[in-house]
Short mmCIF file of C-alpha atoms in Angstrom, two decimals:
data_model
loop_
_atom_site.label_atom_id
_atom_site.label_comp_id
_atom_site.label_asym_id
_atom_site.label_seq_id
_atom_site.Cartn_x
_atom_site.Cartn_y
_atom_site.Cartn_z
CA UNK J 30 -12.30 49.45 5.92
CA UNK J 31 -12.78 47.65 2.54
CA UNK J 32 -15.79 49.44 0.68
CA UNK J 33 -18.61 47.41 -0.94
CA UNK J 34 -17.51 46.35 -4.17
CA UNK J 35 -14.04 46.32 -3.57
CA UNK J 36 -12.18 43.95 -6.10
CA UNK J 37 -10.28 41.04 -4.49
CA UNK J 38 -7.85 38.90 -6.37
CA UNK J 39 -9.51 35.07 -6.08
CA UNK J 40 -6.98 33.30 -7.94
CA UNK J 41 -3.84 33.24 -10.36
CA UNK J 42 -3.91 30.84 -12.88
CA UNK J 43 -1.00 29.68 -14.64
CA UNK J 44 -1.09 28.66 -17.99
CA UNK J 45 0.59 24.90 -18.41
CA UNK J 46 4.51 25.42 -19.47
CA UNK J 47 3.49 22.72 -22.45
CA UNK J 48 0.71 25.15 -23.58
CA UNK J 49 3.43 27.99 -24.48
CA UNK J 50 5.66 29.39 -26.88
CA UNK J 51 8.10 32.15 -27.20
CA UNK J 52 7.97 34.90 -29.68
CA UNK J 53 10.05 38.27 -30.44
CA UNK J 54 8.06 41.44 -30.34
CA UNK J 55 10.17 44.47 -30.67
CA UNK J 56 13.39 43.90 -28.70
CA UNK J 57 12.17 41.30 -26.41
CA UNK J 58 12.00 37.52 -26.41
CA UNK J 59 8.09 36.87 -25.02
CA UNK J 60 6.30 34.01 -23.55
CA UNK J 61 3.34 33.47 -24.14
CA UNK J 62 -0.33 31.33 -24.60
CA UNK J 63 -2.44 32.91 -26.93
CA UNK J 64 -6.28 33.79 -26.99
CA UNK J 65 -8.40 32.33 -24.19
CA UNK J 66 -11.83 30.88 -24.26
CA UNK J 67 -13.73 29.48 -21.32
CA UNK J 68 -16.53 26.91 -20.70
CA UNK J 69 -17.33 23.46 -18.26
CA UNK J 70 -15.57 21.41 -20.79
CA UNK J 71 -15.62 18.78 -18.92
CA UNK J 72 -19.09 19.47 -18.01
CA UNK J 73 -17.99 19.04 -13.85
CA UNK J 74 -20.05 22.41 -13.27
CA UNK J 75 -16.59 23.90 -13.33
CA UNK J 76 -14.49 26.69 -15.72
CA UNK J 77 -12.24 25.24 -17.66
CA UNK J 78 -9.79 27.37 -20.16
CA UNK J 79 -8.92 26.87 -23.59
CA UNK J 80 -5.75 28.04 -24.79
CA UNK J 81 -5.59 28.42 -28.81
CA UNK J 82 -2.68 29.92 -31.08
CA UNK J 83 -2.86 30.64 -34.76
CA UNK J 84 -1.28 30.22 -38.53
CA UNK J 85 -0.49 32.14 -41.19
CA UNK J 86 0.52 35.38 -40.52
CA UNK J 87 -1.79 38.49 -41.77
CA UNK J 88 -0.36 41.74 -43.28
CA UNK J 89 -0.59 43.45 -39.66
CA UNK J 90 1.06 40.83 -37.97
CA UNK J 91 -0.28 37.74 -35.81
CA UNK J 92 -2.00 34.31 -37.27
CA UNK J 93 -5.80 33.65 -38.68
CA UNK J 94 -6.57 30.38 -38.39
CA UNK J 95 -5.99 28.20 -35.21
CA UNK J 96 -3.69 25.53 -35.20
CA UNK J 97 -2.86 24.91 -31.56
CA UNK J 98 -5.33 24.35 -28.97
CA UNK J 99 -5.12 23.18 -25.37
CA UNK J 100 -7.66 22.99 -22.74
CA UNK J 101 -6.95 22.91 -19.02
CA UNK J 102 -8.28 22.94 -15.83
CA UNK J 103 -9.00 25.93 -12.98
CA UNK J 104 -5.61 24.89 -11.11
CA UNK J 105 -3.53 25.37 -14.66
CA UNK J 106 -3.76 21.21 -15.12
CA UNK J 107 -3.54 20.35 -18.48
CA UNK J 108 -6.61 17.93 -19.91
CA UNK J 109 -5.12 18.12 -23.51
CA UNK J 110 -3.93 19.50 -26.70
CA UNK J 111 -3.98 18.99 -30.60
CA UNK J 112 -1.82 21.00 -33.03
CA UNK J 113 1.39 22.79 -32.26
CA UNK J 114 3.54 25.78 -33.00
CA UNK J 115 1.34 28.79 -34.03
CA UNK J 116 1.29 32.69 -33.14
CA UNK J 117 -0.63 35.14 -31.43
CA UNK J 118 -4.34 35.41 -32.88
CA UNK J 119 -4.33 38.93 -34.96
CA UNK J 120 -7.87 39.16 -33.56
CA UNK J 121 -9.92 37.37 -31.70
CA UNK J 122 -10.97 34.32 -33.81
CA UNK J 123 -12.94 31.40 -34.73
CA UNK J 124 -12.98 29.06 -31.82
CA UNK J 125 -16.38 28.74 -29.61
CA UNK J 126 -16.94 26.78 -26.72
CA UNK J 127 -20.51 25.52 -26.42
CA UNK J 128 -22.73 22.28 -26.62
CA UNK J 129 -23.53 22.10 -29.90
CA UNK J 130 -25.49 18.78 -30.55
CA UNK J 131 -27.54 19.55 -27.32
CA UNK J 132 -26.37 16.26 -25.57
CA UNK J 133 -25.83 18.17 -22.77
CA UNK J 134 -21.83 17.88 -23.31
CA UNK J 135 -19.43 20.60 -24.40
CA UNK J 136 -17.89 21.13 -27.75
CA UNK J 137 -15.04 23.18 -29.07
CA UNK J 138 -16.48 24.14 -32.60
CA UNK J 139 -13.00 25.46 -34.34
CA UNK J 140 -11.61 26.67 -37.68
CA UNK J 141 -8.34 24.11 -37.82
CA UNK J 142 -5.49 24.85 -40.38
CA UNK J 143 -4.33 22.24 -42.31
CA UNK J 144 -0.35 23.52 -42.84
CA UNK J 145 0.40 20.94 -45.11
CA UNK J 146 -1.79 22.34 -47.95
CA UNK J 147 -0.27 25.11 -49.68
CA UNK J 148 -2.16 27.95 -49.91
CA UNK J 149 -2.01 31.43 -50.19
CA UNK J 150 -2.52 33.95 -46.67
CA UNK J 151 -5.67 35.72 -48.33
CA UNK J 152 -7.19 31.80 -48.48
CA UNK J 153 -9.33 29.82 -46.60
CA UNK J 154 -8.20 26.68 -48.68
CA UNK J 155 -6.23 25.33 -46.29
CA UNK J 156 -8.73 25.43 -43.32
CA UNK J 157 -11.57 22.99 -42.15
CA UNK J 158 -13.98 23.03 -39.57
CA UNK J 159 -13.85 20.91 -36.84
CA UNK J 160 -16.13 19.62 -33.89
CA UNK J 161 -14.16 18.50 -30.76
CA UNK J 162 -14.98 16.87 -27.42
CA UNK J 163 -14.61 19.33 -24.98
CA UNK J 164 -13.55 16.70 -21.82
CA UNK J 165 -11.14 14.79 -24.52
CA UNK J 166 -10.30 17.03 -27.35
CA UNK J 167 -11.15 14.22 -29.66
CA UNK J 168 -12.46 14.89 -33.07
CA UNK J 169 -16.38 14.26 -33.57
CA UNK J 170 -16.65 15.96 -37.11
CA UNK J 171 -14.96 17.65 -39.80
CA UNK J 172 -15.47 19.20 -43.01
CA UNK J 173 -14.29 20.84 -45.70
CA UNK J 174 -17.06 22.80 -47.90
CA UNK J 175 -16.14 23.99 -50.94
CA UNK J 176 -17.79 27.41 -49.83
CA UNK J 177 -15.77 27.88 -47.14
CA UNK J 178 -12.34 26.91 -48.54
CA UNK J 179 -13.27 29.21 -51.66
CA UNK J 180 -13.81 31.92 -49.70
CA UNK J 181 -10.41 35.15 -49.62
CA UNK J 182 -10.05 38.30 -48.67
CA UNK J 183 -7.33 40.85 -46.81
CA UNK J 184 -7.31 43.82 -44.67
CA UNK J 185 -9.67 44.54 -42.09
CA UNK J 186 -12.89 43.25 -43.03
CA UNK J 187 -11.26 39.89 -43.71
CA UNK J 188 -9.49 39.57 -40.47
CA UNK J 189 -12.41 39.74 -37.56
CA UNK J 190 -13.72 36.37 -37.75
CA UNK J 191 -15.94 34.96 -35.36
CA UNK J 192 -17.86 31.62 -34.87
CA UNK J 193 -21.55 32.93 -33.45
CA UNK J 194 -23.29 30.67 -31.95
CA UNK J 195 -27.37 31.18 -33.07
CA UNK J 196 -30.70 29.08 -33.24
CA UNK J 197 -31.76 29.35 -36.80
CA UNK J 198 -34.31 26.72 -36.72
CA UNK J 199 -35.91 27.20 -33.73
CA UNK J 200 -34.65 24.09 -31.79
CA UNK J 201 -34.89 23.68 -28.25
CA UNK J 202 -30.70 25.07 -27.73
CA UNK J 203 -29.16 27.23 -29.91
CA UNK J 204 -27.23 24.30 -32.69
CA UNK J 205 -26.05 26.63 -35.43
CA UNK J 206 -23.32 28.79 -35.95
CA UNK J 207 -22.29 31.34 -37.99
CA UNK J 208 -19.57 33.22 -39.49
CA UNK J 209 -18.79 36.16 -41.23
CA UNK J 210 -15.56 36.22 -43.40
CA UNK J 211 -15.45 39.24 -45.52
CA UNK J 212 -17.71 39.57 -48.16
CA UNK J 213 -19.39 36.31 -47.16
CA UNK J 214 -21.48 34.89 -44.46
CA UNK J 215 -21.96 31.15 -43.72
CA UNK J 216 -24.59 29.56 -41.25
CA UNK J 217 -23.45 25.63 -40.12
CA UNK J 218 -26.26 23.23 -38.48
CA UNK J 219 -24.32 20.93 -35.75
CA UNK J 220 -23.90 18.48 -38.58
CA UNK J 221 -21.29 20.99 -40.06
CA UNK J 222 -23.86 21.35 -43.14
CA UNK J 223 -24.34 24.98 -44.72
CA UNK J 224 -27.88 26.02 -43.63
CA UNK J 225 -27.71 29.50 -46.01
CA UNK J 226 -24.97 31.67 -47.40
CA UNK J 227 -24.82 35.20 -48.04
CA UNK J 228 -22.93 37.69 -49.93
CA UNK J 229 -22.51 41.42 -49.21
CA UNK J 230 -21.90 43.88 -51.61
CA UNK J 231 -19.56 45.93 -49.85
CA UNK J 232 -15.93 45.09 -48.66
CA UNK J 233 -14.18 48.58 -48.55
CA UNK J 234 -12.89 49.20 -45.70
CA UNK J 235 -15.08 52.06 -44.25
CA UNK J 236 -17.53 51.26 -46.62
CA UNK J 237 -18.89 47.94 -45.21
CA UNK J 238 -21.60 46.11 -42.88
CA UNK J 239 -20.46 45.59 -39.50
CA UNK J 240 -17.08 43.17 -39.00
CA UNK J 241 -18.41 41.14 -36.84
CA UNK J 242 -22.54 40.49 -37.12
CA UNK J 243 -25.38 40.14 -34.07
CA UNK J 244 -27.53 37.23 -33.36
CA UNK J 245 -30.79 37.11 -31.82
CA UNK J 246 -34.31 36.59 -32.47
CA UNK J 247 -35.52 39.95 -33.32
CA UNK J 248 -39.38 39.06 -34.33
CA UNK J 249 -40.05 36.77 -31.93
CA UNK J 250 -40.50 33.61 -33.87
CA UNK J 251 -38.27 31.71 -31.77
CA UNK J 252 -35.49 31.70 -34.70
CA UNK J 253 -32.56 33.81 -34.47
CA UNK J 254 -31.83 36.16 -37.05
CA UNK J 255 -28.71 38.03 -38.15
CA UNK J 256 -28.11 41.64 -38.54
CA UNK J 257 -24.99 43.49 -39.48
CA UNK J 258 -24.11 41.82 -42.53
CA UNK J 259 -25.40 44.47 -45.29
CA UNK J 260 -28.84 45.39 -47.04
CA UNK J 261 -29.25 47.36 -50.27
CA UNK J 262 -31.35 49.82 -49.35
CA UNK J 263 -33.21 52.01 -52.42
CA UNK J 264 -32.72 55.36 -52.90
CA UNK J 265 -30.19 55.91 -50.85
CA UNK J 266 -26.98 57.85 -51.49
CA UNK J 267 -23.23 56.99 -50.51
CA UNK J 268 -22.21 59.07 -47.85
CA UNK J 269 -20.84 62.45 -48.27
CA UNK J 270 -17.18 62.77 -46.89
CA UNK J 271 -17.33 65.64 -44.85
CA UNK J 272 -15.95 65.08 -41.48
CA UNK J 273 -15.68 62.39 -39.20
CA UNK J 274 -19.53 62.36 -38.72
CA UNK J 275 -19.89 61.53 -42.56
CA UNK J 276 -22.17 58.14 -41.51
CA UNK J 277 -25.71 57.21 -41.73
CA UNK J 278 -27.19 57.86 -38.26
CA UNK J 279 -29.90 54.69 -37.90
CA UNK J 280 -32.60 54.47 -35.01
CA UNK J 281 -35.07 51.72 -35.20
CA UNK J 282 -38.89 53.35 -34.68
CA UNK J 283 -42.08 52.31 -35.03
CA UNK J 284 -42.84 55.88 -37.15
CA UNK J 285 -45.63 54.89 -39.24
CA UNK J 286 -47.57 52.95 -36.31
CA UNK J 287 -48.28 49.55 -38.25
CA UNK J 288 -46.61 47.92 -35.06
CA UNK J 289 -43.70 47.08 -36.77
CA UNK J 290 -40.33 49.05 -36.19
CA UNK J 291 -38.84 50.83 -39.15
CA UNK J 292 -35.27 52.18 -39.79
CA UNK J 293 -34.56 55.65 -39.71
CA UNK J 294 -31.73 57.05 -41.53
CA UNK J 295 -29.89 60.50 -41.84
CA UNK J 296 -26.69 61.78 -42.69
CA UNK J 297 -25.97 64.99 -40.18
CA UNK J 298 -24.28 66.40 -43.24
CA UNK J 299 -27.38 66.36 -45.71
CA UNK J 300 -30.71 67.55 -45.52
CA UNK J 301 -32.88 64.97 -45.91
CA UNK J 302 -33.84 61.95 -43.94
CA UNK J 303 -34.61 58.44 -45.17
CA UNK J 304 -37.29 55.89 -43.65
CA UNK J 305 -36.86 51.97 -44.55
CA UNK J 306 -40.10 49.72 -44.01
CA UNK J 307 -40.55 45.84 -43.97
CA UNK J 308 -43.87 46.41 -45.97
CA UNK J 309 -46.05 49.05 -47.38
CA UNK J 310 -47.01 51.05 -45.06
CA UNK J 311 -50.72 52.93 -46.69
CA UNK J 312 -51.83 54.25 -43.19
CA UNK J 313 -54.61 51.98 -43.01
CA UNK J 314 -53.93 50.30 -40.43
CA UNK J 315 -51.79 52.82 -38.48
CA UNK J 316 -52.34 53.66 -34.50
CA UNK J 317 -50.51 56.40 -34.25
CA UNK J 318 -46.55 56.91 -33.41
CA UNK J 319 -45.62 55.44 -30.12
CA UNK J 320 -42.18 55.79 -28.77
CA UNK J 321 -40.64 52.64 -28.44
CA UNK J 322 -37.32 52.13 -25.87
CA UNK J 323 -35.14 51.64 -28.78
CA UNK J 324 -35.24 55.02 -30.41
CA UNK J 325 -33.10 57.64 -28.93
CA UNK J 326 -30.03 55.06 -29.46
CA UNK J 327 -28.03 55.50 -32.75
CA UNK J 328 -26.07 53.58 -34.64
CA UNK J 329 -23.63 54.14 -36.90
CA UNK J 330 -24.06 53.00 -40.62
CA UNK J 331 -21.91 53.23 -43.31
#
C-alpha cells in the first residue's frame, strides 16, 4: 500500500518541437529548450512555461543574455515566441515572470540581446531591457540606460545574474526590480527608470558580497531592502588564509539591547571578535541582551 506522501507523476510536459534546438556536448548531438520559468501568463489561473535560451558564450561555456524566448501552455501548446537561435543559459539568468505595473496582468521583465551590435562578451552594450505581455509576448517597454550597457565584467561574479523582483517604494505590489551584475547593482521602477545604483568594492572571486543578493523588508517600513551586495565595515581585517574555514562567521543579535539587531563577526582562525552597530550604542537606553531566533544561524562572509 502506497504510504502518505508518496510522489506520483501528474503529468509530462513536452516542450513545443518549434521551441528547440540542437547542440553538441561532448560526443553527443543534444536537444534541447533551455532554462524554464513559470507563471499564469495568460492570467487564466493556470501555469504557463516560459522557455528562454541565451547569447554570447561565457569563458565556461553556455550564453548570458537571452535571446530566445517562448511561452507555452500546460499541454506543451505554444502561445508564442520572439528571438531565435541561442544556447543553454551558463546560469540561471535574467528573465522574471511577474506583474509588474500591478494591472493585475503578467509580464515577462527580460534582459534581450541585441546581436546586431558588436560588442565584446565581458559587455553589457549590446543588451536592453525589455517589458513583455505575458498572454502575447508583445513588447510594452524598452530601454537602454547608459548604466546598464556600461556595465563589464568576467568570471564568476559576473556570470550569476538575476532580475529580483522587490518593493522599494512601498507600493501596494512589489513594482521594482533589481539586479546585481558584478561590481554593480541596479534597481528599475516598472517604468524601466533607475531608482538607485550601487557599486561594491570587491569583485575577486572569493573575495566578494554574495553573487546573487536578498530582498525583503528587513525594518519593517513596508520597503524592501537589499542585502548581500557589500558594506565597508571599519576596522576590520581581510581574512587570514588558513583553511577552508578562513571566513567571517556573521550572526545577527540584538547584543547591546537597544532593540535593534547588530552583526556579529569572527574569524574561527583569530582571536578576536568584531560587533557592527546601526548607531551608537552608549548603554543608555539598553534592556538587557535578549536572544532573538536569528542568532545561532551563521553565515558565511568573506
Amino acid at each position: 500500500m502506497p504510504y502518505m506522501g508518496q510522489p506520483k507523476l501528474w503529468r509530462v510536459v513536452e516542450l513545443p518541437g518549434a521551441f528547440c534546438t540542437a547542440e553538441s556536448v561532448g560526443s553527443r548531438s543534444v536537444n534541447f529548450g533551455g532554462d524554464l520559468r513559470i507563471g499564469d501568463l495568460r492570467n487564466s489561473g493556470q501555469v504557463d512555461f516560459l522557455v528562454y535560451r541565451s547569447a554570447r558564450n561565457t569563458q565556461e561555456g553556455g550564453g548570458m543574455t537571452p535571446c530566445f524566448l517562448g511561452a507555452f501552455n500546460l499541454n506543451g501548446q505554444p502561445l508564442w515566441s520572439c528571438g531565435e537561435g541561442g544556447m543553454q543559459p551558463a546560469r540561471p539568468g535574467t528573465v522574471a515572470v511577474h506583474d509588474l505595473d500591478g494591472d493585475g496582468c503578467t509580464e515577462v521583465i527580460t534582459f534581450f540581446c541585441k546581436e546586431e551590435i558588436n560588442a565584446a562578451v565581458t559587455s553589457l552594450a549590446d543588451v536592453v531591457i525589455q517589458i513583455r505581455d505575458g498572454a502575447t509576448g508583445s513588447l510594452k517597454k524598452e530601454a537602454a540606460p547608459d548604466r546598464l550597457q556600461a556595465c563589464h565584467g568576467h568570471g564568476p561574479n559576473w556570470v550569476h545574474q538575476r532580475i529580483i523582483i522587490a518593493n522599494f517604494r512601498g507600493l501596494q505590489s512589489p513594482q521594482d526590480f533589481v539586479v546585481k551584475l558584478g561590481a554593480h547593482v541596479l534597481a528599475f521602477d516598472a517604468n524601466l527608470e533607475i531608482l538607485w545604483e550601487y557599486e561594491s568594492l570587491w569583485t575577486e572571486y572569493g573575495h566578494c558580497p554574495a553573487y546573487i543578493p536578498a530582498v525583503g523588508d528587513i525594518d519593517g517600513d513596508g520597503k524592501d531592502e537589499v542585502s548581500g551586495i557589500g558594506v565597508s565595515l571599519p576596522g576590520l581585517p581581510p581574512p587570514e588564509p588558513v583553511g577552508r574555514m578562513a571566513w567571517y562567521h556573521c550572526i545577527p543579535a540584538d547584543v547591546c539591547g537597544d532593540a535593534r539587531e547588530e552583526v556579529v563577526l569572527y574569524n574561527p582562525w583569530t582571536t578576536r571578535i568584531f560587533i557592527y552597530t546601526q548607531h551608537d550604542c552608549d548603554g543608555t537606553t539598553s534592556t538587557g541582551f535578549k536572544a532573538g531566533p536569528r542568532q545561532y544561524n551563521p553565515r558565511l562572509m568573506d
